[in-house]
mmCIF file of C-alpha atoms and ligand atoms in Angstrom:
data_model
loop_
_atom_site.group_PDB
_atom_site.id
_atom_site.type_symbol
_atom_site.label_atom_id
_atom_site.label_comp_id
_atom_site.label_asym_id
_atom_site.label_seq_id
_atom_site.Cartn_x
_atom_site.Cartn_y
_atom_site.Cartn_z
ATOM 1 C CA UNK A 123 15.045 27.738 -11.883
ATOM 2 C CA UNK A 124 13.660 28.792 -8.418
ATOM 3 C CA UNK A 125 14.258 27.236 -4.949
ATOM 4 C CA UNK A 126 14.796 23.253 -5.464
ATOM 5 C CA UNK A 127 11.677 21.409 -4.636
ATOM 6 C CA UNK A 128 12.407 19.087 -1.915
ATOM 7 C CA UNK A 129 11.366 14.673 -1.479
ATOM 8 C CA UNK A 130 11.421 13.626 1.227
ATOM 9 C CA UNK A 131 9.210 10.042 0.996
ATOM 10 C CA UNK A 132 11.055 7.194 -1.064
ATOM 11 C CA UNK A 133 9.359 3.439 -1.337
ATOM 12 C CA UNK A 134 11.838 0.747 -2.846
ATOM 13 C CA UNK A 135 10.759 -2.328 -4.396
ATOM 14 C CA UNK A 136 12.806 -5.641 -3.339
ATOM 15 C CA UNK A 137 12.277 -7.851 -6.190
ATOM 16 C CA UNK A 138 12.546 -11.253 -4.507
ATOM 17 C CA UNK A 139 10.619 -14.215 -2.940
ATOM 18 C CA UNK A 140 11.553 -17.290 -1.785
ATOM 19 C CA UNK A 141 8.304 -18.636 -3.858
ATOM 20 C CA UNK A 142 6.080 -17.148 -6.470
ATOM 21 C CA UNK A 143 2.566 -17.232 -4.668
ATOM 22 C CA UNK A 144 -0.199 -17.778 -7.709
ATOM 23 C CA UNK A 145 -2.356 -15.580 -6.971
ATOM 24 C CA UNK A 146 0.470 -13.011 -6.852
ATOM 25 C CA UNK A 147 0.982 -10.316 -9.466
ATOM 26 C CA UNK A 148 3.698 -8.259 -8.207
ATOM 27 C CA UNK A 149 7.167 -7.869 -9.860
ATOM 28 C CA UNK A 150 9.289 -10.566 -8.430
ATOM 29 C CA UNK A 151 11.143 -13.232 -9.007
ATOM 30 C CA UNK A 152 13.084 -16.526 -7.163
ATOM 31 C CA UNK A 153 16.875 -14.837 -6.655
ATOM 32 C CA UNK A 154 19.821 -16.421 -8.321
ATOM 33 C CA UNK A 155 21.867 -18.692 -6.382
ATOM 34 C CA UNK A 156 24.914 -19.930 -5.819
ATOM 35 C CA UNK A 157 26.351 -22.660 -2.986
ATOM 36 C CA UNK A 158 22.672 -22.383 -1.984
ATOM 37 C CA UNK A 159 22.781 -18.704 -1.126
ATOM 38 C CA UNK A 160 20.704 -16.347 -2.506
ATOM 39 C CA UNK A 161 22.371 -13.408 -4.687
ATOM 40 C CA UNK A 162 21.718 -9.878 -5.310
ATOM 41 C CA UNK A 163 24.056 -8.466 -6.880
ATOM 42 C CA UNK A 164 21.702 -8.012 -10.110
ATOM 43 C CA UNK A 165 19.340 -5.966 -8.042
ATOM 44 C CA UNK A 166 22.222 -3.965 -6.544
ATOM 45 C CA UNK A 167 23.588 -2.767 -9.741
ATOM 46 C CA UNK A 168 20.014 -2.502 -11.055
ATOM 47 C CA UNK A 169 19.454 -0.277 -8.121
ATOM 48 C CA UNK A 170 22.574 2.115 -8.207
ATOM 49 C CA UNK A 171 21.764 2.805 -12.069
ATOM 50 C CA UNK A 172 18.466 3.528 -11.563
ATOM 51 C CA UNK A 173 19.681 5.908 -7.926
ATOM 52 C CA UNK A 174 21.775 7.753 -10.650
ATOM 53 C CA UNK A 175 18.574 8.130 -13.682
ATOM 54 C CA UNK A 176 16.650 9.379 -11.289
ATOM 55 C CA UNK A 177 19.374 11.685 -9.556
ATOM 56 C CA UNK A 178 19.637 13.325 -12.617
ATOM 57 C CA UNK A 179 15.947 13.412 -13.672
ATOM 58 C CA UNK A 180 14.644 15.058 -9.899
ATOM 59 C CA UNK A 181 17.686 17.878 -10.876
ATOM 60 C CA UNK A 182 15.815 18.285 -14.480
ATOM 61 C CA UNK A 183 12.671 18.285 -13.229
ATOM 62 C CA UNK A 184 13.757 21.114 -10.141
ATOM 63 C CA UNK A 185 13.733 18.171 -7.050
ATOM 64 C CA UNK A 186 16.211 17.425 -4.530
ATOM 65 C CA UNK A 187 15.985 14.336 -1.725
ATOM 66 C CA UNK A 188 15.874 15.944 1.505
ATOM 67 C CA UNK A 189 15.676 14.062 4.831
ATOM 68 C CA UNK A 190 13.109 10.977 4.455
ATOM 69 C CA UNK A 191 10.205 11.151 6.414
ATOM 70 C CA UNK A 192 9.249 7.967 5.495
ATOM 71 C CA UNK A 193 10.715 5.307 3.857
ATOM 72 C CA UNK A 194 9.185 1.930 3.065
ATOM 73 C CA UNK A 195 10.819 -1.157 1.447
ATOM 74 C CA UNK A 196 8.289 -3.110 -0.229
ATOM 75 C CA UNK A 197 8.124 -6.379 -2.761
ATOM 76 C CA UNK A 198 8.713 -8.605 -3.380
ATOM 77 C CA UNK A 199 9.618 -9.751 0.351
ATOM 78 C CA UNK A 200 12.325 -7.433 1.833
ATOM 79 C CA UNK A 201 13.111 -9.687 4.592
ATOM 80 C CA UNK A 202 14.974 -11.910 2.630
ATOM 81 C CA UNK A 203 17.434 -9.757 1.780
ATOM 82 C CA UNK A 204 18.873 -10.181 5.303
ATOM 83 C CA UNK A 205 21.508 -8.634 7.306
ATOM 84 C CA UNK A 206 23.146 -8.493 3.944
ATOM 85 C CA UNK A 207 20.551 -6.211 2.423
ATOM 86 C CA UNK A 208 20.700 -3.988 5.777
ATOM 87 C CA UNK A 209 24.273 -3.190 5.018
ATOM 88 C CA UNK A 210 23.786 -2.698 1.470
ATOM 89 C CA UNK A 211 21.256 -0.075 2.387
ATOM 90 C CA UNK A 212 23.309 1.557 5.266
ATOM 91 C CA UNK A 213 25.799 1.639 2.688
ATOM 92 C CA UNK A 214 24.397 2.928 -0.087
ATOM 93 C CA UNK A 215 22.120 5.151 1.902
ATOM 94 C CA UNK A 216 25.317 6.889 2.615
ATOM 95 C CA UNK A 217 26.855 6.944 -0.607
ATOM 96 C CA UNK A 218 24.168 8.736 -2.196
ATOM 97 C CA UNK A 219 23.741 10.993 0.609
ATOM 98 C CA UNK A 220 20.070 9.904 1.850
ATOM 99 C CA UNK A 221 19.408 10.967 5.567
ATOM 100 C CA UNK A 222 16.631 9.795 7.762
ATOM 101 C CA UNK A 223 14.390 12.179 9.490
ATOM 102 C CA UNK A 224 15.222 11.292 13.483
ATOM 103 C CA UNK A 225 11.360 10.398 13.296
ATOM 104 C CA UNK A 226 11.723 8.895 9.960
ATOM 105 C CA UNK A 227 8.665 6.378 9.663
ATOM 106 C CA UNK A 228 10.394 3.451 7.524
ATOM 107 C CA UNK A 229 8.778 0.380 7.077
ATOM 108 C CA UNK A 230 9.987 -3.274 6.419
ATOM 109 C CA UNK A 231 7.408 -5.644 4.622
ATOM 110 C CA UNK A 232 8.201 -9.055 6.520
ATOM 111 C CA UNK A 233 7.031 -12.492 5.253
ATOM 112 C CA UNK A 234 6.385 -15.633 7.775
ATOM 113 C CA UNK A 235 9.115 -17.953 7.310
ATOM 114 C CA UNK A 236 11.597 -15.776 5.211
ATOM 115 C CA UNK A 237 12.930 -13.430 8.651
ATOM 116 C CA UNK A 238 16.062 -14.332 11.073
ATOM 117 C CA UNK A 239 16.311 -12.649 14.371
ATOM 118 C CA UNK A 240 20.006 -11.217 13.187
ATOM 119 C CA UNK A 241 17.950 -9.413 10.246
ATOM 120 C CA UNK A 242 15.497 -8.108 12.114
ATOM 121 C CA UNK A 243 18.248 -6.122 14.969
ATOM 122 C CA UNK A 244 20.606 -5.785 11.325
ATOM 123 C CA UNK A 245 17.141 -3.869 9.823
ATOM 124 C CA UNK A 246 16.584 -2.072 13.293
ATOM 125 C CA UNK A 247 19.880 -1.150 13.652
ATOM 126 C CA UNK A 248 19.606 1.163 9.963
ATOM 127 C CA UNK A 249 16.200 2.852 10.901
ATOM 128 C CA UNK A 250 13.357 0.523 10.520
ATOM 129 C CA UNK A 251 10.868 0.998 12.934
ATOM 130 C CA UNK A 252 7.867 -0.224 11.413
ATOM 131 C CA UNK A 253 7.096 -3.764 10.307
ATOM 132 C CA UNK A 254 4.387 -5.167 7.712
ATOM 133 C CA UNK A 255 3.055 -8.650 7.931
ATOM 134 C CA UNK A 256 2.222 -10.524 5.367
ATOM 135 C CA UNK A 257 -0.451 -12.833 7.379
ATOM 136 C CA UNK A 258 -3.505 -13.036 4.618
ATOM 137 C CA UNK A 259 -4.904 -16.088 6.992
ATOM 138 C CA UNK A 260 -4.677 -17.694 10.284
ATOM 139 C CA UNK A 261 -6.432 -20.949 8.860
ATOM 140 C CA UNK A 262 -4.057 -23.707 7.642
ATOM 141 C CA UNK A 263 -6.540 -25.078 5.016
ATOM 142 C CA UNK A 264 -6.982 -21.073 3.428
ATOM 143 C CA UNK A 265 -3.035 -20.551 3.547
ATOM 144 C CA UNK A 266 -2.653 -23.759 1.539
ATOM 145 C CA UNK A 267 -5.393 -23.030 -1.039
ATOM 146 C CA UNK A 268 -3.300 -19.776 -1.167
ATOM 147 C CA UNK A 269 -0.514 -21.232 -2.234
ATOM 148 C CA UNK A 270 1.746 -19.557 0.484
ATOM 149 C CA UNK A 271 5.150 -21.499 1.336
ATOM 150 C CA UNK A 272 5.089 -21.271 4.685
ATOM 151 C CA UNK A 273 2.944 -22.574 7.448
ATOM 152 C CA UNK A 274 0.657 -22.001 9.927
ATOM 153 C CA UNK A 275 3.347 -22.324 13.025
ATOM 154 C CA UNK A 276 5.534 -20.104 10.817
ATOM 155 C CA UNK A 277 2.829 -17.048 10.646
ATOM 156 C CA UNK A 278 2.307 -17.682 14.219
ATOM 157 C CA UNK A 279 5.897 -17.475 15.444
ATOM 158 C CA UNK A 280 6.161 -14.083 13.370
ATOM 159 C CA UNK A 281 2.877 -12.992 15.316
ATOM 160 C CA UNK A 282 5.051 -13.862 18.396
ATOM 161 C CA UNK A 283 8.230 -12.294 17.797
ATOM 162 C CA UNK A 284 6.832 -8.578 16.278
ATOM 163 C CA UNK A 285 4.787 -9.314 19.654
ATOM 164 C CA UNK A 286 7.857 -9.870 22.197
ATOM 165 C CA UNK A 287 9.756 -6.674 20.363
ATOM 166 C CA UNK A 288 7.014 -4.733 21.214
ATOM 167 C CA UNK A 289 7.177 -3.619 17.714
ATOM 168 C CA UNK A 290 5.143 -0.949 15.795
ATOM 169 C CA UNK A 291 3.429 -3.313 12.994
ATOM 170 C CA UNK A 292 0.597 -3.785 10.936
ATOM 171 C CA UNK A 293 -0.426 -7.297 9.218
ATOM 172 C CA UNK A 294 -2.021 -8.065 5.709
ATOM 173 C CA UNK A 295 -5.237 -9.761 5.933
ATOM 174 C CA UNK A 296 -7.204 -11.228 2.676
ATOM 175 C CA UNK A 297 -10.345 -11.862 2.650
ATOM 176 C CA UNK A 298 -12.663 -13.534 -0.027
ATOM 177 C CA UNK A 299 -10.311 -16.314 -0.357
ATOM 178 C CA UNK A 300 -11.086 -19.191 -2.463
ATOM 179 C CA UNK A 301 -12.996 -22.171 -0.991
ATOM 180 C CA UNK A 302 -14.322 -19.520 1.475
ATOM 181 C CA UNK A 303 -17.946 -20.554 1.085
ATOM 182 C CA UNK A 304 -17.359 -24.919 0.412
ATOM 183 C CA UNK A 305 -15.422 -24.735 4.366
ATOM 184 C CA UNK A 306 -17.295 -21.332 6.237
ATOM 185 C CA UNK A 307 -14.269 -19.312 6.621
ATOM 186 C CA UNK A 308 -14.496 -17.658 9.809
ATOM 187 C CA UNK A 309 -12.804 -14.208 8.843
ATOM 188 C CA UNK A 310 -13.643 -12.688 12.646
ATOM 189 C CA UNK A 311 -11.924 -15.892 14.840
ATOM 190 C CA UNK A 312 -8.787 -15.155 12.914
ATOM 191 C CA UNK A 313 -8.668 -11.962 13.682
ATOM 192 C CA UNK A 314 -9.680 -12.257 17.343
ATOM 193 C CA UNK A 315 -6.438 -14.246 17.192
ATOM 194 C CA UNK A 316 -4.318 -12.256 15.690
ATOM 195 C CA UNK A 317 -5.106 -9.019 17.519
ATOM 196 C CA UNK A 318 -3.972 -10.835 20.627
ATOM 197 C CA UNK A 319 -0.507 -9.914 18.910
ATOM 198 C CA UNK A 320 -1.777 -6.648 19.320
ATOM 199 C CA UNK A 321 -0.699 -5.095 15.679
ATOM 200 C CA UNK A 322 -1.287 -1.272 15.833
ATOM 201 C CA UNK A 323 -2.344 -1.609 12.435
ATOM 202 C CA UNK A 324 -4.423 -4.016 10.042
ATOM 203 C CA UNK A 325 -4.219 -3.461 5.906
ATOM 204 C CA UNK A 326 -7.256 -5.739 4.523
ATOM 205 C CA UNK A 327 -7.117 -6.686 0.681
ATOM 206 C CA UNK A 328 -9.891 -8.796 -1.126
ATOM 207 C CA UNK A 329 -8.387 -11.314 -2.892
ATOM 208 C CA UNK A 330 -8.233 -9.889 -7.377
ATOM 209 C CA UNK A 331 -7.146 -12.871 -9.691
ATOM 210 C CA UNK A 332 -7.480 -12.807 -13.622
ATOM 211 C CA UNK A 333 -9.576 -15.445 -14.919
ATOM 212 C CA UNK A 334 -7.056 -18.287 -15.671
ATOM 213 C CA UNK A 335 -6.418 -18.009 -11.596
ATOM 214 C CA UNK A 336 -6.078 -22.026 -10.373
ATOM 215 C CA UNK A 337 -9.092 -21.827 -8.393
ATOM 216 C CA UNK A 338 -11.429 -19.040 -10.122
ATOM 217 C CA UNK A 339 -13.883 -21.043 -9.906
ATOM 218 C CA UNK A 340 -13.949 -21.596 -6.126
ATOM 219 C CA UNK A 341 -13.917 -18.010 -5.579
ATOM 220 C CA UNK A 342 -17.359 -16.337 -3.483
ATOM 221 C CA UNK A 343 -19.859 -14.927 -4.668
ATOM 222 C CA UNK A 344 -19.886 -10.841 -4.631
ATOM 223 C CA UNK A 345 -22.491 -11.229 -1.545
ATOM 224 C CA UNK A 346 -20.383 -13.215 0.659
ATOM 225 C CA UNK A 347 -16.964 -10.935 0.176
ATOM 226 C CA UNK A 348 -19.482 -7.276 0.640
ATOM 227 C CA UNK A 349 -20.883 -9.111 4.011
ATOM 228 C CA UNK A 350 -17.145 -10.271 4.683
ATOM 229 C CA UNK A 351 -15.680 -6.974 4.453
ATOM 230 C CA UNK A 352 -18.561 -5.606 6.439
ATOM 231 C CA UNK A 353 -18.190 -7.409 9.116
ATOM 232 C CA UNK A 354 -14.523 -7.283 9.521
ATOM 233 C CA UNK A 355 -14.826 -3.568 9.858
ATOM 234 C CA UNK A 356 -17.599 -3.167 12.643
ATOM 235 C CA UNK A 357 -15.290 -5.684 14.143
ATOM 236 C CA UNK A 358 -11.906 -4.029 13.378
ATOM 237 C CA UNK A 359 -13.716 -0.692 14.948
ATOM 238 C CA UNK A 360 -15.513 -2.528 17.763
ATOM 239 C CA UNK A 361 -11.701 -3.307 18.545
ATOM 240 C CA UNK A 362 -10.775 0.038 18.304
ATOM 241 C CA UNK A 363 -9.720 0.180 14.544
ATOM 242 C CA UNK A 364 -10.450 3.333 12.687
ATOM 243 C CA UNK A 365 -11.238 2.417 9.226
ATOM 244 C CA UNK A 366 -9.231 5.122 8.457
ATOM 245 C CA UNK A 367 -9.156 4.245 4.220
ATOM 246 C CA UNK A 368 -10.691 1.768 2.567
ATOM 247 C CA UNK A 369 -8.456 -1.307 2.822
ATOM 248 C CA UNK A 370 -6.660 -0.051 5.853
ATOM 249 C CA UNK A 371 -7.610 0.596 9.707
ATOM 250 C CA UNK A 372 -5.111 1.833 12.583
ATOM 251 C CA UNK A 373 -5.441 2.439 16.185
ATOM 252 C CA UNK A 374 -4.883 6.210 16.969
ATOM 253 C CA UNK A 375 -1.750 8.015 16.075
ATOM 254 C CA UNK A 376 -0.357 4.572 14.006
ATOM 255 C CA UNK A 377 -1.872 5.250 10.392
ATOM 256 C CA UNK A 378 0.793 4.647 7.616
ATOM 257 C CA UNK A 379 2.345 8.016 7.034
ATOM 258 C CA UNK A 380 4.135 6.878 3.958
ATOM 259 C CA UNK A 381 0.566 5.419 2.502
ATOM 260 C CA UNK A 382 -0.971 9.195 3.864
ATOM 261 C CA UNK A 383 1.539 10.626 1.045
ATOM 262 C CA UNK A 384 0.056 8.989 -1.695
ATOM 263 C CA UNK A 385 -3.218 9.605 -0.361
ATOM 264 C CA UNK A 386 -3.082 12.627 0.475
ATOM 265 C CA UNK A 387 -0.921 13.392 -3.129
ATOM 266 C CA UNK A 388 2.458 14.278 -1.829
ATOM 267 C CA UNK A 389 5.158 13.805 -3.611
ATOM 268 C CA UNK A 390 6.582 10.141 -3.231
ATOM 269 C CA UNK A 391 10.407 8.817 -5.103
ATOM 270 C CA UNK A 392 10.594 5.473 -6.276
ATOM 271 C CA UNK A 393 12.863 2.858 -7.503
ATOM 272 C CA UNK A 394 12.962 -0.657 -7.594
ATOM 273 C CA UNK A 395 11.470 -2.470 -10.842
ATOM 274 C CA UNK A 396 8.278 -1.456 -11.412
ATOM 275 C CA UNK A 397 8.511 1.134 -8.434
ATOM 276 C CA UNK A 398 5.606 3.873 -9.147
ATOM 277 C CA UNK A 399 6.718 7.872 -8.196
ATOM 278 C CA UNK A 400 5.474 11.027 -8.160
ATOM 279 C CA UNK A 401 5.838 14.265 -8.837
ATOM 280 C CA UNK A 402 3.186 16.559 -7.528
ATOM 281 C CA UNK A 403 4.047 19.998 -8.563
ATOM 282 C CA UNK A 404 5.546 18.819 -11.696
ATOM 283 C CA UNK A 405 2.621 16.744 -12.476
ATOM 284 C CA UNK A 406 4.998 13.310 -13.471
ATOM 285 C CA UNK A 407 4.351 10.068 -11.962
ATOM 286 C CA UNK A 408 6.879 7.766 -13.098
ATOM 287 C CA UNK A 409 7.150 3.350 -13.200
ATOM 288 C CA UNK A 410 10.527 1.800 -13.564
ATOM 289 C CA UNK A 411 10.812 -0.632 -16.490
ATOM 290 C CA UNK A 412 11.774 -4.231 -14.961
ATOM 291 C CA UNK A 413 15.488 -5.269 -16.098
ATOM 292 C CA UNK A 414 16.801 -1.585 -16.906
ATOM 293 C CA UNK A 415 17.488 1.451 -15.052
ATOM 294 C CA UNK A 416 14.602 3.250 -16.966
ATOM 295 C CA UNK A 417 11.295 4.336 -16.339
ATOM 296 C CA UNK A 418 8.337 5.470 -18.315
ATOM 297 C CA UNK A 419 6.711 8.918 -17.856
ATOM 298 C CA UNK A 420 3.608 9.865 -17.533
ATOM 299 C CA UNK A 421 2.099 14.003 -17.525
ATOM 300 C CA UNK A 422 -0.738 14.197 -15.771
ATOM 301 C CA UNK A 423 -2.966 16.438 -17.336
ATOM 302 C CA UNK A 424 -4.918 19.192 -15.337
ATOM 303 C CA UNK A 425 -8.237 16.346 -15.577
ATOM 304 C CA UNK A 426 -6.670 13.925 -14.777
ATOM 305 C CA UNK A 427 -4.725 15.052 -11.360
ATOM 306 C CA UNK A 428 -8.172 16.436 -10.281
ATOM 307 C CA UNK A 429 -10.613 13.170 -11.137
ATOM 308 C CA UNK A 430 -7.264 11.410 -8.734
ATOM 309 C CA UNK A 431 -7.520 14.343 -6.132
ATOM 310 C CA UNK A 432 -11.502 13.382 -5.620
ATOM 311 C CA UNK A 433 -10.466 10.033 -5.754
ATOM 312 C CA UNK A 434 -7.464 10.209 -3.280
ATOM 313 C CA UNK A 435 -9.671 12.656 -0.857
ATOM 314 C CA UNK A 436 -12.948 10.028 -0.693
ATOM 315 C CA UNK A 437 -10.671 7.520 -0.259
ATOM 316 C CA UNK A 438 -9.497 8.072 2.936
ATOM 317 C CA UNK A 439 -11.276 9.383 6.400
ATOM 318 C CA UNK A 440 -10.315 12.470 5.806
ATOM 319 C CA UNK A 441 -13.632 13.072 3.424
ATOM 320 C CA UNK A 442 -13.846 15.303 1.128
ATOM 321 C CA UNK A 443 -14.076 19.545 2.016
ATOM 322 C CA UNK A 444 -16.862 20.337 -0.578
ATOM 323 C CA UNK A 445 -15.803 24.378 -0.681
ATOM 324 C CA UNK A 446 -12.178 23.447 -0.788
ATOM 325 C CA UNK A 447 -12.198 21.357 -3.340
ATOM 326 C CA UNK A 448 -14.389 23.019 -5.793
ATOM 327 C CA UNK A 449 -14.163 26.823 -6.358
ATOM 328 C CA UNK A 450 -18.000 27.441 -8.376
ATOM 329 C CA UNK A 451 -20.716 27.514 -6.838
ATOM 330 C CA UNK A 452 -22.045 25.477 -9.644
ATOM 331 C CA UNK A 453 -19.426 22.431 -9.343
ATOM 332 C CA UNK A 454 -20.453 22.464 -5.264
ATOM 333 C CA UNK A 455 -24.175 22.310 -6.104
ATOM 334 C CA UNK A 456 -23.369 18.939 -8.891
ATOM 335 C CA UNK A 457 -21.549 17.289 -6.601
ATOM 336 C CA UNK A 458 -24.213 17.557 -3.413
ATOM 337 C CA UNK A 459 -27.481 16.537 -5.487
ATOM 338 C CA UNK A 460 -25.030 12.944 -6.116
ATOM 339 C CA UNK A 461 -23.919 13.310 -2.485
ATOM 340 C CA UNK A 462 -27.603 13.330 -1.562
ATOM 341 C CA UNK A 463 -28.489 10.088 -3.273
ATOM 342 C CA UNK A 464 -25.104 8.402 -2.010
ATOM 343 C CA UNK A 465 -26.440 9.214 1.591
ATOM 344 C CA UNK A 466 -30.073 8.188 1.266
ATOM 345 C CA UNK A 467 -28.147 4.679 -0.210
ATOM 346 C CA UNK A 468 -26.071 4.678 3.575
ATOM 347 C CA UNK A 469 -22.634 4.801 1.434
ATOM 348 C CA UNK A 470 -21.297 8.706 2.598
ATOM 349 C CA UNK A 471 -22.150 10.849 5.334
ATOM 350 C CA UNK A 472 -21.840 15.032 5.534
ATOM 351 C CA UNK A 473 -20.563 16.814 7.926
ATOM 352 C CA UNK A 474 -20.672 20.668 7.659
ATOM 353 C CA UNK A 475 -18.835 21.141 4.214
ATOM 354 C CA UNK A 476 -16.788 17.403 4.568
ATOM 355 C CA UNK A 477 -18.141 14.650 2.948
ATOM 356 C CA UNK A 478 -17.044 10.859 3.653
ATOM 357 C CA UNK A 479 -17.826 7.776 2.821
ATOM 358 C CA UNK A 480 -18.818 4.865 4.560
ATOM 359 C CA UNK A 481 -17.707 0.888 4.589
ATOM 360 C CA UNK A 482 -20.040 0.416 2.166
ATOM 361 C CA UNK A 483 -19.531 3.286 0.020
ATOM 362 C CA UNK A 484 -15.459 2.368 0.187
ATOM 363 C CA UNK A 485 -16.743 -0.815 -1.037
ATOM 364 C CA UNK A 486 -18.125 0.667 -3.702
ATOM 365 C CA UNK A 487 -15.632 3.322 -4.641
ATOM 366 C CA UNK A 488 -15.293 2.557 -8.368
ATOM 367 C CA UNK A 489 -18.863 3.188 -9.391
ATOM 368 C CA UNK A 490 -19.208 6.307 -7.191
ATOM 369 C CA UNK A 491 -16.012 7.835 -9.319
ATOM 370 C CA UNK A 492 -18.102 6.817 -12.273
ATOM 371 C CA UNK A 493 -21.121 8.368 -10.959
ATOM 372 C CA UNK A 494 -18.933 11.905 -10.566
ATOM 373 C CA UNK A 495 -17.382 10.986 -14.425
ATOM 374 C CA UNK A 496 -20.957 11.487 -15.711
ATOM 375 C CA UNK A 497 -22.571 14.093 -13.875
ATOM 376 C CA UNK A 498 -19.167 16.415 -14.372
ATOM 377 C CA UNK A 499 -18.728 18.517 -17.714
ATOM 378 C CA UNK A 500 -15.380 18.699 -18.619
ATOM 379 C CA UNK A 501 -15.705 22.348 -18.591
ATOM 380 C CA UNK A 502 -15.680 21.653 -14.347
ATOM 381 C CA UNK A 503 -12.221 20.860 -13.734
ATOM 382 C CA UNK A 504 -11.536 24.125 -14.038
ATOM 383 C CA UNK A 505 -13.056 24.871 -11.030
ATOM 384 C CA UNK A 506 -11.088 22.388 -9.279
ATOM 385 C CA UNK A 507 -8.489 23.104 -6.157
ATOM 386 C CA UNK A 508 -5.682 21.609 -7.461
ATOM 387 C CA UNK A 509 -2.839 21.941 -5.118
HETATM 388 C C1 SAM B 235 3.152 -6.305 -2.143
HETATM 389 S S1 SAM B 235 2.028 -7.577 -1.469
HETATM 390 C C2 SAM B 235 4.258 -8.294 -0.437
HETATM 391 C C3 SAM B 235 3.739 -8.588 0.940
HETATM 392 C C4 SAM B 235 4.378 -10.023 1.411
HETATM 393 N N1 SAM B 235 5.490 -10.686 -0.386
HETATM 394 C C5 SAM B 235 3.556 -10.726 1.191
HETATM 395 O O1 SAM B 235 2.902 -12.002 0.066
HETATM 396 O O2 SAM B 235 2.845 -11.225 2.352
HETATM 397 C C6 SAM B 235 1.620 -6.626 -0.221
HETATM 398 C C7 SAM B 235 -0.046 -6.991 0.150
HETATM 399 O O3 SAM B 235 -0.973 -7.219 -1.019
HETATM 400 C C8 SAM B 235 -1.672 -7.953 -1.469
HETATM 401 N N2 SAM B 235 -1.729 -8.771 -2.086
HETATM 402 C C9 SAM B 235 -1.224 -9.409 -3.260
HETATM 403 N N3 SAM B 235 -1.125 -10.202 -3.752
HETATM 404 C C10 SAM B 235 -2.895 -9.514 -4.069
HETATM 405 C C11 SAM B 235 -3.950 -10.028 -4.768
HETATM 406 N N4 SAM B 235 -3.911 -10.982 -5.811
HETATM 407 N N5 SAM B 235 -5.119 -9.379 -4.470
HETATM 408 C C12 SAM B 235 -5.388 -8.972 -2.997
HETATM 409 N N6 SAM B 235 -4.745 -8.757 -2.809
HETATM 410 C C13 SAM B 235 -2.903 -9.316 -2.772
HETATM 411 C C14 SAM B 235 -1.127 -9.524 -0.069
HETATM 412 O O4 SAM B 235 -2.153 -8.603 1.238
HETATM 413 C C15 SAM B 235 -0.198 -9.049 0.356
HETATM 414 O O5 SAM B 235 0.453 -9.117 1.766
HETATM 415 S S1 SF4 B 236 5.494 -13.894 -1.078
HETATM 416 FE FE1 SF4 B 236 4.144 -11.763 -1.480
HETATM 417 S S2 SF4 B 236 5.200 -10.704 -3.319
HETATM 418 FE FE2 SF4 B 236 6.338 -12.965 -3.328
HETATM 419 S S3 SF4 B 236 4.886 -14.306 -4.758
HETATM 420 FE FE3 SF4 B 236 3.578 -14.055 -2.149
HETATM 421 S S4 SF4 B 236 2.341 -12.624 -2.164
HETATM 422 FE FE4 SF4 B 236 3.227 -12.286 -4.323
#
């Protein structure tokens, strides 16, 4: 066994929410209560046993945690965990000897109506320095149609709080909502209001649901959604936000360091039910089971890794460097021929050896990947640089 590989990013999934929104597919449940108080013991014990299993797995694969550079508490609704959660995490990290770099980006997801002043202070005390707020819409009709449990005032109160704290915070915002056409949703007006609270980052998601979704027949058509997406991209760029990833916008220097780890195909550890981790050098992806401290492991082939790498590079404005990605001229030429078609359709731009998608291209990401599948013979994967 050679030198241990360091793991410096960790995602933890908190699996509880106050209310289960009817469009949501993430793993979550309403916590048990005792005397009107939420109980988190079962999550705490799962975290404990999962950590032990994870330690064993990391050792087998020759990895160890170094001081963390990024830590992301997602969910579910981790802000609901409250002071008890912050204290639990502090002790957990101490016991497990998990330490944070001084400038570690530590993000906590926060839902309107599921936080208290005291809990936010306690989370800041353990190092949280970035918040991701689940705002989704700033119009009470759409909050209701979306089945959000909090109201319009909760949303304003939350934005106001983070503005007053002068925090580094991101806002999750959704497009393609039911009734958008009937009620003529004005997303730019909603976003203009949100920007008054000075978020440094916006994540923009298009609502994705299954066919049994309660408002399935009230969803806007693809053309409406495309128009909304392109309109918002243009607007946010005009307000100083770079469209730096398919669904993400940031003012300079405020890109999500944690998410960039995924997009750059770097290793990220994971804990908590349904959380997914990736060990780059070992070429392993693993996903935690829901009720037991076990995960499903996937060993990735060269082909899978190569295609994922291309997919990830094209997701961000870092773009794909043709010469760095494809070793052989044959592969470079095949790829560039396809890219020429993309540029003619305004889906991509080429700058020297670098190919970057436009917002219109981001919208068609999946079909562009199919294009790539279709042009490359199997042997081409031998020609790709994988690290
Ligand atoms: C992991 S979720 C948790 C965030 C938080 N619990 C909340 O609801 O505000 C992160 C984000 O994914 C987005 N999201 C959730 N369900 C979605 C869906 N069905 N389609 C598209 N985006 C979704 C929302 O914008 C949400 O804020
Ligand atoms: S609060 Fe967030 S994670 Fe929880 S059910 Fe709603 S959308 Fe899903």
